[in-house]
Amino acid sequence: MRIDANISSDYLKSRIAALNSAPLKEGSLPDNQKNIPILKPLSLYDDIPEFTRDEALLYQYGKDHPGSLAGSGSASDYPRNASQVSQEYIDYLNNRTITQWDKGRFYFAVDFMPTSDNLDVNLSRLAATYVTALEHLETNFSGEQLKSYKSELEAMVLEKKNAVANYFAKSVGGFMDQNGGSGETQKVYDSILACYDQKVEQYSEFLKHNQDFASLKGTEDAWLQNDVAYMSQQLQKVVGALGQEAADADDHYSMAEIVLANRMVREVNNTGLFDIGGNEESIGMQVGVLLLKNGLYAEAGEKLGNLAGKMSESVNRWITRTIDKENERIKTMYEAPYYDKAANPAYDVSAIRAMSEKMLLLYNETERNYAEAILKGIELARTTSSQKQNPNNAVLRYNDNSFWNQFYDNSGRLSSKYYMHVPGSDTRTDFCKLVDSWNQFAAQISKSQDFQLNANTISVLV
């Protein structure tokens, strides 16, 4: 949906006033000041404090009076809050001629991690800051100085947007291309840049018809028009309030799709199917949990677009490739001296698949109840493993039930004289880790608590 760039001045003033008087949230306090609440404005940027007029004023004062900050001036002379800044200094800000571009405010406005899941918000920050910075430069500079500054601005923006696009392209698109996809890395990259370009176009079009969108001209705070960080935030507020929406073309993915897919990739990368030992049943159980996570992701992602279906297929291929790769690694050792292939053979893929598929059947049998399917699946895997366990079994992973013996209770290992506790180390049981992993993933993917696995997950500690 495109926004209407021709908005009345009165409407803009009312929107700015409403947005700047948003609900306040309480900050933290020293113990001796608990009865004096500190309130901070809500921010467009989640936990990052609002770029307020007072913050901008103190920043400008500190920049113009570096001696006070360095200690060469009297500490009592430096204002502790904006109310202590003299009217004379504010008049100076309003009447001065800008001779240099303050790049620090640009970097301050776009100070976010390229890997952040706030992808759409961060692209809006970058686009709005670019548009307001460009307006600032074209208003205050000319000739070679303007040309030089604009060149610097373009380079700064290019570096930032490429960092964002490259991260998600390699993480999401790269994973898909390595697991059956084709051209997905480029498509994710192009989708992000297309979204950014569209935001720049929308902000630019709006600004062209609403030069005084922050209602600052002719006021005591007119100097704020030269603060790129403040103006960028105000632009995002007003345009966002008017219903800006970056429409996604058929050949591009939405930012919400990409972020959700990236969460699935992180989950896969954190799943070490063979990291905790065990046998075919325990590995099949872990595969089953990952398949259920993949199913939950697909349900949520398909509401956003077609990326989830492709990613879900890539996850399935990753599982197959990972198991095959481990078996290939084991088989390369068969001819090595002293390697006992009878005691440590390659994994039986059919047994692994049988267990993971049973967990999917349990999901259907429990009326699509993820939590119940996982708990029943764990018990089925443990029971099946116990039935195959035999002290005389030539396969080592079936003559010792150590994995399942400490799956729910690791007190024996933690209390062993051979165990060395490292402060801060993870002492949770494998069951506890599985439950925590599922609950965190399910909450983030579904944006709800509907799929939480409610079980006793307290570890047995030393």
XYZ file of C-alpha atoms in Angstrom:
462
model
C 0.000 0.000 0.000
C 1.428 3.411 -0.942
C 1.036 6.305 1.436
C -0.557 9.598 0.578
C 2.347 12.053 0.406
C 0.094 15.131 0.536
C -0.854 15.416 4.190
C -2.125 18.519 5.903
C 0.159 20.350 8.338
C -2.437 20.208 11.126
C -2.753 16.451 10.755
C 1.010 15.988 10.937
C 1.226 18.125 14.067
C -1.475 16.074 15.738
C 0.256 12.812 14.830
C 3.645 13.990 16.101
C 2.062 15.162 19.359
C 0.263 11.858 19.816
C 3.346 9.793 19.035
C 5.616 11.806 21.285
C 3.188 11.398 24.184
C 3.201 7.604 23.833
C 2.919 5.488 27.004
C 5.980 5.597 29.189
C 7.885 2.649 30.551
C 9.705 2.439 33.823
C 13.479 2.239 33.970
C 15.709 0.627 36.592
C 16.781 2.491 39.729
C 19.327 2.256 42.529
C 17.895 0.730 45.705
C 17.851 4.101 47.463
C 15.664 5.612 44.738
C 13.037 2.913 44.248
C 10.289 5.345 45.211
C 11.256 7.770 42.431
C 10.342 6.128 39.100
C 12.361 7.013 36.020
C 10.236 7.001 32.889
C 11.525 6.674 29.351
C 9.565 7.079 26.111
C 8.786 3.971 24.141
C 11.056 3.598 21.120
C 10.598 2.515 17.545
C 13.679 0.401 18.100
C 12.515 -1.927 20.881
C 14.885 -1.504 23.838
C 16.899 1.404 22.397
C 15.961 4.670 24.129
C 14.034 7.262 22.165
C 16.054 9.943 20.349
C 14.514 12.817 22.259
C 14.887 16.564 21.941
C 16.662 16.650 25.326
C 19.114 13.922 24.307
C 19.868 15.762 21.076
C 20.389 19.053 22.928
C 22.818 17.566 25.436
C 24.659 15.831 22.603
C 25.090 19.112 20.729
C 26.202 20.915 23.883
C 28.794 18.259 24.670
C 30.059 18.342 21.091
C 30.451 22.130 21.208
C 31.985 22.117 24.709
C 34.427 19.170 24.702
C 36.484 20.783 27.471
C 33.662 20.313 29.968
C 33.454 16.615 29.188
C 37.232 16.166 29.272
C 37.482 17.776 32.683
C 39.310 20.919 31.669
C 36.284 23.018 32.509
C 34.332 23.255 35.725
C 32.208 20.171 36.301
C 29.527 22.353 37.837
C 29.271 24.305 34.575
C 28.240 21.267 32.528
C 24.447 20.788 32.336
C 23.158 17.529 33.771
C 19.829 17.828 31.999
C 18.437 19.822 29.114
C 16.677 22.342 31.361
C 20.086 23.601 32.453
C 21.152 24.499 28.911
C 20.993 28.257 28.481
C 18.604 30.002 26.115
C 21.620 31.759 24.680
C 23.038 28.416 23.505
C 19.700 27.336 21.990
C 19.550 30.660 20.101
C 23.066 29.962 18.854
C 21.962 26.554 17.522
C 19.046 28.126 15.683
C 21.159 30.855 14.059
C 24.420 29.141 13.284
C 25.599 28.151 9.809
C 26.308 24.450 9.361
C 29.843 24.075 8.000
C 30.458 20.359 8.556
C 28.390 17.197 8.366
C 28.126 15.418 11.700
C 28.513 11.814 10.536
C 28.313 10.628 14.130
C 24.568 11.228 14.205
C 24.145 9.116 11.085
C 25.987 6.209 12.672
C 24.051 6.737 15.900
C 20.759 6.481 14.022
C 21.695 3.224 12.278
C 23.530 1.589 15.160
C 22.073 -1.899 14.834
C 23.508 -5.363 14.244
C 23.145 -6.662 10.663
C 22.216 -10.046 12.143
C 19.265 -8.671 14.131
C 15.860 -10.269 13.603
C 14.348 -6.762 13.459
C 14.993 -6.822 9.731
C 12.102 -4.700 8.489
C 12.504 -2.152 11.311
C 16.221 -1.844 10.661
C 15.714 -1.356 6.924
C 13.251 1.407 7.775
C 15.836 2.988 10.066
C 18.476 2.883 7.348
C 16.168 4.172 4.615
C 14.732 7.012 6.703
C 18.184 8.021 7.924
C 19.512 8.040 4.371
C 16.628 10.238 3.182
C 16.915 12.706 6.069
C 20.728 12.802 5.800
C 20.494 13.513 2.075
C 17.987 16.290 2.727
C 20.301 17.726 5.393
C 23.288 17.717 3.052
C 21.440 19.275 0.122
C 20.038 21.996 2.395
C 23.316 23.009 4.026
C 26.069 22.333 1.491
C 26.861 22.910 -2.163
C 29.521 22.415 -4.787
C 32.412 20.031 -4.211
C 31.689 19.807 -0.495
C 28.165 18.560 -1.180
C 29.455 16.143 -3.808
C 32.029 14.756 -1.386
C 29.548 14.380 1.468
C 26.961 12.676 -0.753
C 29.609 10.239 -1.937
C 30.462 9.429 1.686
C 26.789 8.978 2.530
C 26.248 6.560 -0.344
C 29.293 4.533 0.716
C 28.139 4.387 4.354
C 24.652 3.245 3.373
C 25.971 0.710 0.871
C 28.201 -0.862 3.498
C 25.366 -1.135 6.009
C 22.675 -2.476 3.683
C 25.084 -4.965 2.107
C 26.051 -6.233 5.564
C 22.386 -6.904 6.325
C 21.565 -8.427 2.940
C 24.694 -10.597 2.858
C 24.064 -12.043 6.301
C 20.500 -13.170 5.594
C 21.318 -14.220 2.026
C 24.114 -16.516 3.199
C 22.212 -17.794 6.232
C 18.820 -18.461 4.630
C 19.553 -18.628 0.901
C 22.887 -20.356 1.411
C 21.297 -23.078 3.539
C 18.626 -23.683 0.919
C 21.121 -23.763 -1.965
C 23.215 -26.317 -0.066
C 20.147 -28.481 0.494
C 18.393 -28.760 -2.844
C 17.617 -25.133 -3.654
C 18.880 -23.094 -6.582
C 19.459 -19.341 -6.766
C 17.997 -18.764 -3.300
C 21.023 -16.867 -1.986
C 20.632 -14.258 -4.708
C 16.861 -14.122 -4.304
C 17.044 -13.417 -0.574
C 19.706 -10.770 -1.197
C 17.638 -9.113 -3.938
C 14.496 -9.219 -1.784
C 16.169 -7.294 1.029
C 17.637 -4.642 -1.260
C 14.313 -4.267 -3.081
C 12.549 -3.704 0.243
C 15.121 -1.102 1.234
C 14.821 0.692 -2.114
C 11.055 0.779 -1.799
C 11.299 2.310 1.658
C 13.680 4.975 0.356
C 11.217 5.787 -2.423
C 8.306 6.068 -0.002
C 10.176 8.232 2.503
C 11.551 10.451 -0.275
C 8.145 10.931 -1.855
C 6.609 11.798 1.481
C 9.361 14.251 2.374
C 9.084 15.986 -0.984
C 5.491 17.000 -0.193
C 5.881 17.463 3.569
C 9.080 19.399 4.244
C 8.001 20.429 7.741
C 6.686 16.987 8.721
C 8.127 17.351 12.248
C 6.542 20.819 12.690
C 9.831 22.460 13.700
C 10.177 25.413 11.331
C 9.824 28.756 13.085
C 9.887 27.186 16.545
C 12.461 27.327 19.312
C 13.458 23.794 18.380
C 14.082 24.502 14.709
C 17.734 23.494 15.248
C 16.570 19.871 15.473
C 16.104 19.885 11.702
C 19.879 19.497 11.462
C 19.953 16.446 13.736
C 19.792 13.485 11.360
C 19.130 10.905 14.086
C 16.175 12.835 15.509
C 14.671 13.674 12.121
C 15.031 10.113 10.895
C 13.067 8.832 13.850
C 10.353 11.448 13.404
C 10.055 10.554 9.729
C 9.639 6.880 10.591
C 6.995 7.740 13.160
C 4.882 9.871 10.850
C 5.107 7.665 7.784
C 4.537 4.555 9.880
C 1.488 6.141 11.497
C 0.104 6.895 8.062
C 0.200 3.233 7.161
C 3.414 2.652 5.256
C 3.575 -0.906 4.030
C 6.283 -2.331 1.821
C 4.417 -4.501 -0.681
C 6.328 -7.579 -1.816
C 6.532 -8.474 -5.492
C 5.933 -12.047 -6.609
C 9.639 -12.563 -7.270
C 10.705 -11.345 -3.817
C 10.337 -12.713 -0.314
C 8.897 -10.588 2.479
C 11.125 -9.564 5.371
C 8.898 -11.469 7.800
C 9.384 -14.650 5.754
C 13.142 -14.237 5.706
C 13.387 -13.638 9.459
C 11.217 -16.665 10.224
C 13.250 -18.851 7.857
C 16.445 -17.631 9.496
C 15.106 -18.755 12.872
C 14.566 -22.218 11.407
C 18.115 -22.273 10.040
C 19.490 -21.352 13.461
C 17.526 -24.200 14.994
C 18.925 -26.674 12.479
C 22.473 -25.424 13.016
C 22.051 -25.869 16.768
C 20.841 -29.443 16.347
C 23.757 -31.835 16.746
C 22.162 -35.167 15.910
C 25.307 -37.092 16.839
C 26.716 -34.780 19.521
C 25.330 -36.603 22.535
C 25.938 -40.185 21.496
C 23.160 -42.691 21.929
C 21.824 -45.134 19.380
C 19.423 -45.282 16.460
C 16.415 -44.733 18.714
C 17.820 -41.637 20.442
C 18.946 -40.166 17.123
C 15.572 -41.013 15.564
C 13.891 -39.266 18.488
C 15.998 -36.129 17.896
C 15.194 -36.238 14.192
C 11.527 -36.569 15.087
C 11.649 -33.462 17.290
C 13.390 -31.531 14.512
C 10.735 -32.661 12.022
C 8.017 -31.453 14.399
C 9.806 -28.108 14.694
C 9.942 -28.010 10.916
C 6.217 -28.697 10.803
C 5.423 -25.901 13.247
C 7.639 -23.534 11.251
C 5.924 -24.491 7.991
C 2.479 -23.835 9.498
C 3.511 -20.340 10.590
C 5.566 -19.539 7.504
C 3.041 -20.579 4.891
C 0.764 -17.785 6.088
C 3.439 -15.292 4.990
C 4.435 -16.641 1.577
C 6.076 -19.488 -0.316
C 9.516 -19.369 1.310
C 8.487 -21.665 4.179
C 7.581 -24.535 1.852
C 10.990 -24.379 0.176
C 12.837 -24.059 3.467
C 10.916 -26.977 4.943
C 12.036 -29.189 2.048
C 15.632 -28.052 2.546
C 15.473 -28.997 6.236
C 14.345 -32.512 5.277
C 17.247 -32.790 2.847
C 19.653 -31.536 5.526
C 18.568 -34.332 7.847
C 19.227 -36.959 5.167
C 22.584 -35.422 4.248
C 23.692 -35.195 7.878
C 22.944 -38.852 8.612
C 24.589 -39.978 5.370
C 27.637 -37.833 6.079
C 28.079 -39.364 9.534
C 27.807 -42.871 8.125
C 30.349 -42.041 5.436
C 32.715 -40.780 8.138
C 32.330 -44.030 10.076
C 32.839 -46.205 7.006
C 36.081 -44.447 6.114
C 37.481 -45.848 9.390
C 36.515 -49.457 8.679
C 39.912 -50.314 7.221
C 41.869 -48.365 9.829
C 44.018 -50.420 12.233
C 42.423 -51.171 15.590
C 38.974 -49.900 14.485
C 36.303 -52.430 15.469
C 33.551 -52.020 12.899
C 31.504 -54.770 14.536
C 31.414 -52.782 17.779
C 30.926 -49.392 16.119
C 29.179 -49.909 12.774
C 27.491 -47.268 10.656
C 24.025 -46.317 11.822
C 20.985 -48.194 10.604
C 19.213 -45.449 8.643
C 15.982 -47.436 8.455
C 15.816 -47.646 12.274
C 16.414 -43.924 12.606
C 13.716 -43.142 10.054
C 11.294 -45.609 11.642
C 11.526 -43.814 14.983
C 11.212 -40.300 13.546
C 8.245 -41.328 11.398
C 6.527 -42.854 14.436
C 6.792 -39.478 16.158
C 5.055 -37.848 13.186
C 2.341 -40.517 13.408
C 1.974 -39.760 17.121
C 1.461 -36.109 16.219
C -1.495 -37.062 14.007
C -2.832 -39.575 16.527
C -2.794 -36.971 19.315
C -4.921 -34.620 17.198
C -1.926 -32.519 16.131
C -0.694 -31.976 19.668
C 3.026 -31.245 19.375
C 3.833 -31.471 23.084
C 2.048 -34.788 23.579
C 3.670 -36.234 20.462
C 7.135 -35.304 21.740
C 6.625 -36.771 25.225
C 5.125 -39.997 23.865
C 7.815 -40.172 21.215
C 10.577 -39.931 23.819
C 9.077 -42.753 25.820
C 8.605 -44.877 22.696
C 12.249 -44.353 21.737
C 13.430 -45.222 25.266
C 11.276 -48.352 25.413
C 12.343 -49.536 21.952
C 15.985 -48.967 22.831
C 15.640 -50.905 26.088
C 14.140 -53.852 24.221
C 17.206 -54.014 21.960
C 19.653 -53.536 24.843
C 21.836 -56.541 25.716
C 25.113 -56.634 27.677
C 26.378 -59.225 25.206
C 25.451 -57.237 22.116
C 28.480 -56.798 19.862
C 27.328 -53.250 19.002
C 28.528 -51.080 21.854
C 25.697 -48.599 21.673
C 23.281 -51.454 22.407
C 25.153 -53.196 25.246
C 25.108 -50.103 27.453
C 22.024 -48.027 28.141
C 24.055 -45.006 29.365
C 22.322 -42.445 27.146
C 18.848 -43.243 28.412
C 20.026 -43.925 31.984
C 21.003 -40.266 32.372
C 18.501 -38.728 29.961
C 16.133 -37.773 32.794
C 18.556 -37.899 35.714
C 22.204 -36.892 35.364
C 22.992 -36.954 39.090
C 25.170 -40.030 38.702
C 27.460 -38.311 36.212
C 27.534 -35.017 38.084
C 28.347 -36.714 41.405
C 31.021 -38.974 39.946
C 34.563 -38.528 41.300
C 35.671 -38.178 37.688
C 33.367 -35.261 37.004
C 34.980 -31.825 37.201
C 32.455 -29.032 37.578
C 33.204 -25.809 35.736
C 31.347 -22.776 37.163
C 28.702 -21.641 34.716
C 28.651 -24.921 32.805
C 25.342 -26.350 31.623
C 24.253 -29.004 34.097
C 20.776 -29.562 32.673
C 19.716 -33.066 31.731
C 19.362 -33.882 28.042
C 15.614 -34.043 28.589
C 15.638 -30.566 30.096
C 17.675 -29.229 27.165
C 15.235 -30.767 24.694
C 12.221 -29.256 26.443
C 13.821 -25.818 26.774
C 14.857 -25.868 23.131
C 11.361 -26.786 21.967
C 9.602 -24.223 24.152
C 11.859 -21.381 23.095
C 11.546 -22.268 19.426
C 7.777 -22.776 19.569
C 7.215 -19.448 21.315
C 9.346 -17.530 18.818
C 7.878 -19.193 15.746
C 4.216 -19.129 16.762
C 4.343 -15.856 18.744
C 2.276 -17.604 21.392
C 2.434 -20.023 24.318
C 0.012 -22.456 22.691
C 2.605 -25.120 21.903
C 4.603 -25.175 25.121
C 5.787 -28.504 26.436
C 4.748 -28.531 30.081
C 6.934 -31.048 31.863
C 9.189 -31.312 34.877
C 12.427 -30.015 33.416
C 14.377 -29.364 36.603
C 17.877 -30.823 36.382
C 19.292 -33.000 39.109
C 22.321 -31.054 40.260
C 25.287 -31.961 42.436
